[in-house]
Amino acid sequence: MNLHEFIQLALAEDIGDGDHTSLATIPADAQKRARLLVKGEGVLAGVEVAKAVFAEVDPSFQVDVLLQDGTYIKPGDVVLTVSGSARNILTAERLVLNCMQRMSGIATHTRQLVDLLEGTRAQLLDTRKTTPNFRICEKMATKIGGAVNHRFGLYDMILIKDNHIDYAGGIEAAIKKAVTYLQETGRSLRIEIETRNRAEVEDVLRVGQVDIILLDNFPPDGIREMVRLINGRFITEASGGIDETNLRAYAETGVDFISSGALTHQINSLDLSLKAY
């Protein structure tokens, strides 16, 4: 799903057979304006999405952007103004706010975690733990906050996790089947494999043929030990039980990437509003 398709589906969900409140109360020829006001504090995200929503609802809108994605915002700031059909402004309002409030909340939390990595080699990764059909916006928000987008879906990378390993018959079997699959289908995808203990890491080192080793649910000292064992042969990623309380400890192990599902779930939206003026 691309951004255009997402917006079309979201508008169809909201509008149905018509925005009857606006149709009933606002004259068809009324031309008005509104501004998007900040009521919370954090990192702004979703401006480009808002512009796309306004363009989809009414290409004749005049949208003036005053603050860009990634800006640190505070109460009283004005993000943008929009002018045009009053009915259409009201029709676009909720989708714009729903996207921007959640995206800004995600970007704010992401920036806080990224700041904790300063001075280390580790980079923060997002995950597929996203809201169904809203992933495109949530991935945009984590990137705005300073994280690195991991795979977008099941189609753009091979990530062999614990259940794949168990179903395939072990680490060696899973890796060999993945390599054969790529050869037979002519695809060029990175291969990442999850490991749960030292023995599994040693199995991967013996077999090779992967790009990334995922170290899942290791404590920081365990990650440090595995990073030494891998010794730069493969990219390393840490995951599992990592949040703002222990992120720095994981980053200081020398691991290349740290993934966190917390970037996109259990997030508080940042308060924004669209007000007539």
mmCIF file of N, CA and C in Angstrom, residues 66-136:
data_model
loop_
_atom_site.group_PDB
_atom_site.id
_atom_site.type_symbol
_atom_site.label_atom_id
_atom_site.label_comp_id
_atom_site.label_asym_id
_atom_site.label_seq_id
_atom_site.Cartn_x
_atom_site.Cartn_y
_atom_site.Cartn_z
ATOM 1 N N LEU A 66 4.247 26.006 7.701
ATOM 2 C CA LEU A 66 5.103 26.899 8.481
ATOM 3 C C LEU A 66 6.188 26.140 9.239
ATOM 4 N N LEU A 67 5.936 24.873 9.583
ATOM 5 C CA LEU A 67 6.907 24.050 10.297
ATOM 6 C C LEU A 67 7.033 22.702 9.595
ATOM 7 N N GLN A 68 8.252 22.210 9.478
ATOM 8 C CA GLN A 68 8.504 20.984 8.737
ATOM 9 C C GLN A 68 8.600 19.777 9.674
ATOM 10 N N ASP A 69 8.433 18.583 9.104
ATOM 11 C CA ASP A 69 8.623 17.349 9.851
ATOM 12 C C ASP A 69 9.997 17.343 10.514
ATOM 13 N N GLY A 70 10.045 16.852 11.747
ATOM 14 C CA GLY A 70 11.298 16.786 12.475
ATOM 15 C C GLY A 70 11.551 17.967 13.384
ATOM 16 N N THR A 71 10.726 19.028 13.245
ATOM 17 C CA THR A 71 10.875 20.214 14.088
ATOM 18 C C THR A 71 10.414 19.906 15.507
ATOM 19 N N TYR A 72 11.135 20.433 16.503
ATOM 20 C CA TYR A 72 10.677 20.300 17.881
ATOM 21 C C TYR A 72 9.641 21.397 18.129
ATOM 22 N N ILE A 73 8.437 20.991 18.522
ATOM 23 C CA ILE A 73 7.322 21.926 18.637
ATOM 24 C C ILE A 73 6.855 22.051 20.078
ATOM 25 N N LYS A 74 6.139 23.144 20.343
ATOM 26 C CA LYS A 74 5.628 23.433 21.694
ATOM 27 C C LYS A 74 4.245 24.053 21.576
ATOM 28 N N PRO A 75 3.482 24.063 22.662
ATOM 29 C CA PRO A 75 2.134 24.630 22.620
ATOM 30 C C PRO A 75 2.135 26.065 22.093
ATOM 31 N N GLY A 76 1.179 26.335 21.210
ATOM 32 C CA GLY A 76 1.057 27.656 20.617
ATOM 33 C C GLY A 76 1.649 27.774 19.229
ATOM 34 N N ASP A 77 2.511 26.819 18.858
ATOM 35 C CA ASP A 77 3.074 26.844 17.508
ATOM 36 C C ASP A 77 1.982 26.571 16.477
ATOM 37 N N VAL A 78 2.138 27.157 15.302
ATOM 38 C CA VAL A 78 1.238 26.913 14.178
ATOM 39 C C VAL A 78 2.005 26.130 13.125
ATOM 40 N N VAL A 79 1.516 24.949 12.786
ATOM 41 C CA VAL A 79 2.206 24.071 11.848
ATOM 42 C C VAL A 79 1.932 24.473 10.407
ATOM 43 N N LEU A 80 0.671 24.736 10.108
ATOM 44 C CA LEU A 80 0.283 25.078 8.744
ATOM 45 C C LEU A 80 -1.058 25.796 8.765
ATOM 46 N N THR A 81 -1.368 26.404 7.657
ATOM 47 C CA THR A 81 -2.705 26.958 7.451
ATOM 48 C C THR A 81 -3.275 26.374 6.162
ATOM 49 N N VAL A 82 -4.588 26.264 6.111
ATOM 50 C CA VAL A 82 -5.267 25.765 4.920
ATOM 51 C C VAL A 82 -6.459 26.668 4.644
ATOM 52 N N SER A 83 -6.681 26.964 3.396
ATOM 53 C CA SER A 83 -7.828 27.785 3.009
ATOM 54 C C SER A 83 -8.481 27.187 1.773
ATOM 55 N N GLY A 84 -9.815 27.382 1.705
ATOM 56 C CA GLY A 84 -10.582 26.842 0.590
ATOM 57 C C GLY A 84 -11.994 26.517 1.028
ATOM 58 N N SER A 85 -12.600 25.540 0.384
ATOM 59 C CA SER A 85 -13.966 25.143 0.700
ATOM 60 C C SER A 85 -14.099 24.773 2.175
ATOM 61 N N ALA A 86 -15.016 25.430 2.864
ATOM 62 C CA ALA A 86 -15.213 25.150 4.290
ATOM 63 C C ALA A 86 -15.651 23.707 4.507
ATOM 64 N N ARG A 87 -16.563 23.238 3.668
ATOM 65 C CA ARG A 87 -17.019 21.849 3.799
ATOM 66 C C ARG A 87 -15.839 20.878 3.694
ATOM 67 N N ASN A 88 -14.994 21.117 2.727
ATOM 68 C CA ASN A 88 -13.892 20.187 2.491
ATOM 69 C C ASN A 88 -12.819 20.262 3.579
ATOM 70 N N ILE A 89 -12.613 21.443 4.138
ATOM 71 C CA ILE A 89 -11.685 21.550 5.280
ATOM 72 C C ILE A 89 -12.171 20.668 6.415
ATOM 73 N N LEU A 90 -13.464 20.719 6.692
ATOM 74 C CA LEU A 90 -14.021 19.912 7.779
ATOM 75 C C LEU A 90 -13.981 18.421 7.470
ATOM 76 N N THR A 91 -14.125 18.072 6.211
ATOM 77 C CA THR A 91 -14.049 16.674 5.816
ATOM 78 C C THR A 91 -12.646 16.120 5.999
ATOM 79 N N ALA A 92 -11.643 16.931 5.720
ATOM 80 C CA ALA A 92 -10.242 16.491 5.829
ATOM 81 C C ALA A 92 -9.721 16.518 7.259
ATOM 82 N N GLU A 93 -10.361 17.303 8.107
ATOM 83 C CA GLU A 93 -9.824 17.607 9.443
ATOM 84 C C GLU A 93 -9.423 16.374 10.249
ATOM 85 N N ARG A 94 -10.324 15.432 10.423
ATOM 86 C CA ARG A 94 -10.063 14.327 11.341
ATOM 87 C C ARG A 94 -8.947 13.413 10.849
ATOM 88 N N LEU A 95 -8.908 13.128 9.556
ATOM 89 C CA LEU A 95 -7.846 12.263 9.052
ATOM 90 C C LEU A 95 -6.492 12.939 9.209
ATOM 91 N N VAL A 96 -6.423 14.229 8.921
ATOM 92 C CA VAL A 96 -5.167 14.963 9.110
ATOM 93 C C VAL A 96 -4.712 14.863 10.559
ATOM 94 N N LEU A 97 -5.618 15.123 11.482
ATOM 95 C CA LEU A 97 -5.247 15.117 12.895
ATOM 96 C C LEU A 97 -4.918 13.711 13.394
ATOM 97 N N ASN A 98 -5.705 12.729 13.012
ATOM 98 C CA ASN A 98 -5.425 11.362 13.451
ATOM 99 C C ASN A 98 -4.029 10.927 13.039
ATOM 100 N N CYS A 99 -3.654 11.216 11.805
ATOM 101 C CA CYS A 99 -2.327 10.830 11.314
ATOM 102 C C CYS A 99 -1.227 11.611 12.020
ATOM 103 N N MET A 100 -1.376 12.927 12.068
ATOM 104 C CA MET A 100 -0.300 13.757 12.599
ATOM 105 C C MET A 100 -0.119 13.588 14.104
ATOM 106 N N GLN A 101 -1.209 13.428 14.836
ATOM 107 C CA GLN A 101 -1.078 13.265 16.287
ATOM 108 C C GLN A 101 -0.329 11.974 16.629
ATOM 109 N N ARG A 102 -0.719 10.876 15.996
ATOM 110 C CA ARG A 102 -0.041 9.610 16.280
ATOM 111 C C ARG A 102 1.387 9.614 15.750
ATOM 112 N N MET A 103 1.580 10.124 14.549
ATOM 113 C CA MET A 103 2.932 10.168 13.981
ATOM 114 C C MET A 103 3.860 11.031 14.835
ATOM 115 N N SER A 104 3.356 12.156 15.327
ATOM 116 C CA SER A 104 4.191 13.026 16.164
ATOM 117 C C SER A 104 4.517 12.367 17.496
ATOM 118 N N GLY A 105 3.565 11.607 18.048
ATOM 119 C CA GLY A 105 3.848 10.862 19.269
ATOM 120 C C GLY A 105 4.945 9.829 19.056
ATOM 121 N N ILE A 106 4.880 9.132 17.932
ATOM 122 C CA ILE A 106 5.902 8.130 17.607
ATOM 123 C C ILE A 106 7.256 8.790 17.387
ATOM 124 N N ALA A 107 7.274 9.872 16.620
ATOM 125 C CA ALA A 107 8.536 10.571 16.346
ATOM 126 C C ALA A 107 9.157 11.116 17.625
ATOM 127 N N THR A 108 8.314 11.597 18.529
ATOM 128 C CA THR A 108 8.812 12.135 19.800
ATOM 129 C C THR A 108 9.474 11.048 20.638
ATOM 130 N N HIS A 109 8.793 9.918 20.774
ATOM 131 C CA HIS A 109 9.361 8.814 21.557
ATOM 132 C C HIS A 109 10.623 8.275 20.895
ATOM 133 N N THR A 110 10.602 8.170 19.573
ATOM 134 C CA THR A 110 11.774 7.682 18.846
ATOM 135 C C THR A 110 12.966 8.592 19.066
ATOM 136 N N ARG A 111 12.750 9.908 18.978
ATOM 137 C CA ARG A 111 13.852 10.851 19.176
ATOM 138 C C ARG A 111 14.444 10.717 20.581
ATOM 139 N N GLN A 112 13.599 10.503 21.566
ATOM 140 C CA GLN A 112 14.087 10.329 22.942
ATOM 141 C C GLN A 112 15.001 9.113 23.048
ATOM 142 N N LEU A 113 14.632 8.030 22.382
ATOM 143 C CA LEU A 113 15.457 6.825 22.427
ATOM 144 C C LEU A 113 16.725 6.992 21.608
ATOM 145 N N VAL A 114 16.621 7.614 20.445
ATOM 146 C CA VAL A 114 17.801 7.844 19.611
ATOM 147 C C VAL A 114 18.833 8.690 20.355
ATOM 148 N N ASP A 115 18.369 9.658 21.110
ATOM 149 C CA ASP A 115 19.291 10.501 21.876
ATOM 150 C C ASP A 115 20.087 9.690 22.896
ATOM 151 N N LEU A 116 19.487 8.604 23.391
ATOM 152 C CA LEU A 116 20.179 7.760 24.360
ATOM 153 C C LEU A 116 21.334 6.982 23.738
ATOM 154 N N LEU A 117 21.353 6.889 22.408
ATOM 155 C CA LEU A 117 22.399 6.142 21.705
ATOM 156 C C LEU A 117 23.611 7.005 21.365
ATOM 157 N N GLU A 118 23.525 8.281 21.634
ATOM 158 C CA GLU A 118 24.589 9.204 21.228
ATOM 159 C C GLU A 118 25.943 8.746 21.760
ATOM 160 N N GLY A 119 26.935 8.733 20.863
ATOM 161 C CA GLY A 119 28.286 8.338 21.239
ATOM 162 C C GLY A 119 28.570 6.863 21.079
ATOM 163 N N THR A 120 27.558 6.080 20.710
ATOM 164 C CA THR A 120 27.765 4.650 20.454
ATOM 165 C C THR A 120 27.609 4.388 18.959
ATOM 166 N N ARG A 121 27.951 3.188 18.536
ATOM 167 C CA ARG A 121 27.822 2.831 17.123
ATOM 168 C C ARG A 121 26.414 2.329 16.784
ATOM 169 N N ALA A 122 25.633 2.043 17.817
ATOM 170 C CA ALA A 122 24.332 1.408 17.609
ATOM 171 C C ALA A 122 23.336 2.348 16.943
ATOM 172 N N GLN A 123 22.531 1.783 16.065
ATOM 173 C CA GLN A 123 21.420 2.494 15.443
ATOM 174 C C GLN A 123 20.111 1.815 15.836
ATOM 175 N N LEU A 124 19.067 2.619 15.934
ATOM 176 C CA LEU A 124 17.765 2.121 16.367
ATOM 177 C C LEU A 124 16.943 1.692 15.167
ATOM 178 N N LEU A 125 16.346 0.508 15.251
ATOM 179 C CA LEU A 125 15.489 -0.026 14.190
ATOM 180 C C LEU A 125 14.039 -0.088 14.650
ATOM 181 N N ASP A 126 13.120 0.170 13.728
ATOM 182 C CA ASP A 126 11.713 -0.099 14.016
ATOM 183 C C ASP A 126 11.397 -1.548 13.650
ATOM 184 N N THR A 127 10.141 -1.950 13.797
ATOM 185 C CA THR A 127 9.745 -3.337 13.563
ATOM 186 C C THR A 127 8.438 -3.386 12.777
ATOM 187 N N ARG A 128 7.902 -4.597 12.617
ATOM 188 C CA ARG A 128 6.594 -4.780 11.994
ATOM 189 C C ARG A 128 5.463 -4.731 13.019
ATOM 190 N N LYS A 129 5.748 -4.373 14.248
ATOM 191 C CA LYS A 129 4.714 -4.274 15.286
ATOM 192 C C LYS A 129 4.003 -2.932 15.130
ATOM 193 N N THR A 130 3.220 -2.854 14.087
ATOM 194 C CA THR A 130 2.562 -1.607 13.704
ATOM 195 C C THR A 130 1.052 -1.798 13.646
ATOM 196 N N THR A 131 0.333 -0.701 13.500
ATOM 197 C CA THR A 131 -1.117 -0.742 13.372
ATOM 198 C C THR A 131 -1.478 -1.182 11.952
ATOM 199 N N PRO A 132 -2.300 -2.220 11.783
ATOM 200 C CA PRO A 132 -2.667 -2.666 10.439
ATOM 201 C C PRO A 132 -3.169 -1.511 9.565
ATOM 202 N N ASN A 133 -2.659 -1.459 8.356
ATOM 203 C CA ASN A 133 -3.002 -0.460 7.344
ATOM 204 C C ASN A 133 -2.524 0.954 7.672
ATOM 205 N N PHE A 134 -1.780 1.118 8.784
ATOM 206 C CA PHE A 134 -1.220 2.424 9.118
ATOM 207 C C PHE A 134 0.303 2.376 9.155
ATOM 208 N N ARG A 135 0.856 1.246 8.735
ATOM 209 C CA ARG A 135 2.309 1.045 8.810
ATOM 210 C C ARG A 135 3.076 2.101 8.043
ATOM 211 N N ILE A 136 2.575 2.499 6.890
ATOM 212 C CA ILE A 136 3.313 3.461 6.084
ATOM 213 C C ILE A 136 3.556 4.751 6.862
#
